[in-house]
Short mmCIF file of C-alpha atoms in Angstrom, two decimals:
data_model
loop_
_atom_site.label_atom_id
_atom_site.label_comp_id
_atom_site.label_asym_id
_atom_site.label_seq_id
_atom_site.Cartn_x
_atom_site.Cartn_y
_atom_site.Cartn_z
CA MET A 60 100.05 14.03 228.07
CA SER A 61 102.79 11.54 228.84
CA ASP A 62 105.95 11.22 226.86
CA THR A 63 106.05 7.68 225.39
CA SER A 64 109.60 8.04 224.06
CA GLU A 65 110.94 8.18 227.62
CA THR A 66 109.05 5.01 228.51
CA THR A 67 110.36 3.24 225.41
CA GLU A 68 113.95 4.17 226.30
CA LEU A 69 113.47 2.81 229.80
CA ASP A 70 111.99 -0.42 228.45
CA GLU A 71 114.93 -0.86 226.06
CA GLY A 72 117.43 -0.30 228.89
CA TYR A 73 115.55 -2.76 231.07
CA ASP A 74 115.56 -5.36 228.28
CA GLN A 75 119.30 -4.90 227.73
CA ALA A 76 120.01 -5.33 231.43
CA ASN A 77 117.84 -8.45 231.58
CA GLU A 78 119.59 -9.88 228.54
CA ALA A 79 123.01 -9.27 230.11
CA VAL A 80 121.94 -11.04 233.29
CA ARG A 81 120.44 -13.91 231.32
CA HIS A 82 123.68 -14.26 229.35
CA ARG A 83 125.77 -14.31 232.55
CA VAL A 84 123.50 -16.94 234.13
CA ASP A 85 123.74 -19.09 231.00
CA GLU A 86 127.55 -18.85 231.11
CA ARG A 87 127.59 -19.93 234.76
CA GLU A 88 125.26 -22.83 234.05
CA ASP A 89 127.47 -23.96 231.17
CA ALA A 90 130.56 -23.72 233.36
CA THR A 91 128.87 -25.68 236.14
CA VAL A 92 127.67 -28.39 233.77
CA HIS A 93 131.19 -28.80 232.36
CA GLY A 94 132.82 -28.79 235.81
CA VAL A 95 134.48 -25.39 235.45
CA HIS A 96 134.18 -23.05 238.43
CA ASP A 97 135.75 -19.66 237.84
CA ASP A 98 134.82 -17.89 241.05
CA HIS A 99 137.76 -17.64 243.45
CA PRO A 100 139.75 -20.69 242.39
CA GLY A 101 141.86 -22.07 245.22
CA ASP A 102 140.59 -19.52 247.75
CA HIS A 103 138.01 -21.57 249.61
CA TRP A 104 138.94 -23.65 252.59
CA SER A 105 138.40 -27.35 253.09
CA ASP A 106 136.06 -28.59 255.82
CA LEU A 107 139.03 -29.58 257.96
CA LYS A 108 140.37 -26.02 257.98
CA PHE A 109 136.97 -24.79 259.17
CA VAL A 110 137.07 -27.35 261.99
CA TYR A 111 140.53 -26.10 263.01
CA LEU A 112 139.27 -22.53 262.98
CA ALA A 113 136.26 -23.52 265.11
CA LEU A 114 138.59 -25.17 267.62
CA ALA A 115 140.79 -22.06 267.70
CA LEU A 116 137.72 -19.92 268.31
CA ALA A 117 136.67 -22.27 271.12
CA LEU A 118 140.12 -21.80 272.70
CA VAL A 119 139.81 -18.01 272.43
CA THR A 120 136.38 -18.23 274.06
CA ALA A 121 137.81 -20.38 276.87
CA LEU A 122 140.54 -17.78 277.36
CA GLU A 123 137.88 -15.03 277.56
CA VAL A 124 135.97 -17.01 280.19
CA ALA A 125 139.18 -17.63 282.15
CA LEU A 126 140.00 -13.91 282.02
CA SER A 127 136.56 -13.08 283.39
CA TYR A 128 137.47 -14.96 286.58
CA MET A 129 140.70 -12.95 286.91
CA VAL A 130 139.24 -9.43 286.85
CA ASP A 131 140.89 -8.40 290.11
CA ASP A 132 144.24 -9.92 289.21
CA LEU A 133 144.47 -8.26 285.79
CA GLY A 134 143.34 -4.79 286.80
CA PRO A 135 143.41 -2.28 283.93
CA VAL A 136 144.60 -4.91 281.43
CA PHE A 137 141.34 -6.86 281.71
CA LEU A 138 139.10 -4.80 279.42
CA PRO A 139 141.64 -4.21 276.61
CA ALA A 140 142.49 -7.94 276.66
CA LEU A 141 138.83 -8.87 276.26
CA ILE A 142 138.33 -6.33 273.47
CA ILE A 143 141.37 -7.66 271.59
CA LEU A 144 140.11 -11.24 271.91
CA MET A 145 136.67 -10.10 270.77
CA LEU A 146 138.21 -8.46 267.70
CA VAL A 147 140.13 -11.64 266.84
CA LYS A 148 136.95 -13.70 267.04
CA PHE A 149 134.95 -11.14 265.07
CA PHE A 150 137.43 -11.00 262.20
CA ALA A 151 137.74 -14.80 262.08
CA VAL A 152 133.99 -15.40 262.01
CA VAL A 153 133.24 -12.63 259.54
CA SER A 154 136.14 -13.41 257.23
CA TYR A 155 135.88 -17.19 257.06
CA PHE A 156 132.55 -18.49 258.33
CA MET A 157 130.61 -15.71 256.61
CA HIS A 158 132.96 -15.95 253.58
CA LEU A 159 133.50 -12.19 253.43
CA LYS A 160 137.19 -12.76 252.78
CA PHE A 161 136.19 -14.06 249.36
CA ASP A 162 133.49 -11.45 248.64
CA ASN A 163 133.46 -7.85 247.56
CA ARG A 164 135.41 -5.55 249.91
CA LEU A 165 132.31 -3.36 250.34
CA PHE A 166 130.58 -6.12 252.31
CA SER A 167 133.58 -6.46 254.61
CA LEU A 168 133.71 -2.70 255.06
CA MET A 169 130.06 -2.66 256.16
CA PHE A 170 130.75 -5.28 258.84
CA TYR A 171 133.90 -3.53 260.03
CA MET A 172 132.06 -0.22 260.28
CA GLY A 173 129.41 -1.99 262.38
CA LEU A 174 132.13 -3.32 264.64
CA LEU A 175 133.67 0.14 264.98
CA LEU A 176 130.27 1.59 265.85
CA ALA A 177 129.58 -1.14 268.43
CA VAL A 178 132.97 -0.71 270.14
CA GLY A 179 132.52 3.07 270.09
CA VAL A 180 129.08 2.88 271.69
CA TYR A 181 130.36 0.40 274.28
CA THR A 182 133.31 2.64 275.12
CA ALA A 183 131.08 5.73 275.33
CA THR A 184 128.74 3.87 277.68
CA LEU A 185 131.65 2.87 279.91
CA LEU A 186 132.92 6.45 279.93
CA THR A 187 129.44 7.70 280.84
CA PHE A 188 129.38 5.50 283.92
CA LYS A 189 132.98 6.46 284.80
CA PHE A 190 134.16 2.87 284.42
CA PHE A 191 137.76 3.92 283.72
CA ASP A 192 138.14 6.16 286.80
#
């Protein structure tokens, strides 16, 4: 036989959680209707700042392309320079265009761990093929 008291406790907890969410949504709707926005006041950028960031990223990309034509001239500095420029672009895109700068730190950590994994795999692949010798 099944224990109905356990099911009732679960249903009550579920109802309480739903009520809390409903209350929070109602508060947000009230704030929006009255023109009050309490999430990250003053943190978000204007459209013009995003355009400036896009132009800066375009310049970094142009620099990366220019560096790719100077492989022989740069020698051992080439790969670290490209990785540093890649990191700059990654952090800018993730932080501002994906709005992770304004979100929970856990989301940022997940992206940064992905970046660390990607750079690690890339470096391991280069070491496997004796790129640095």
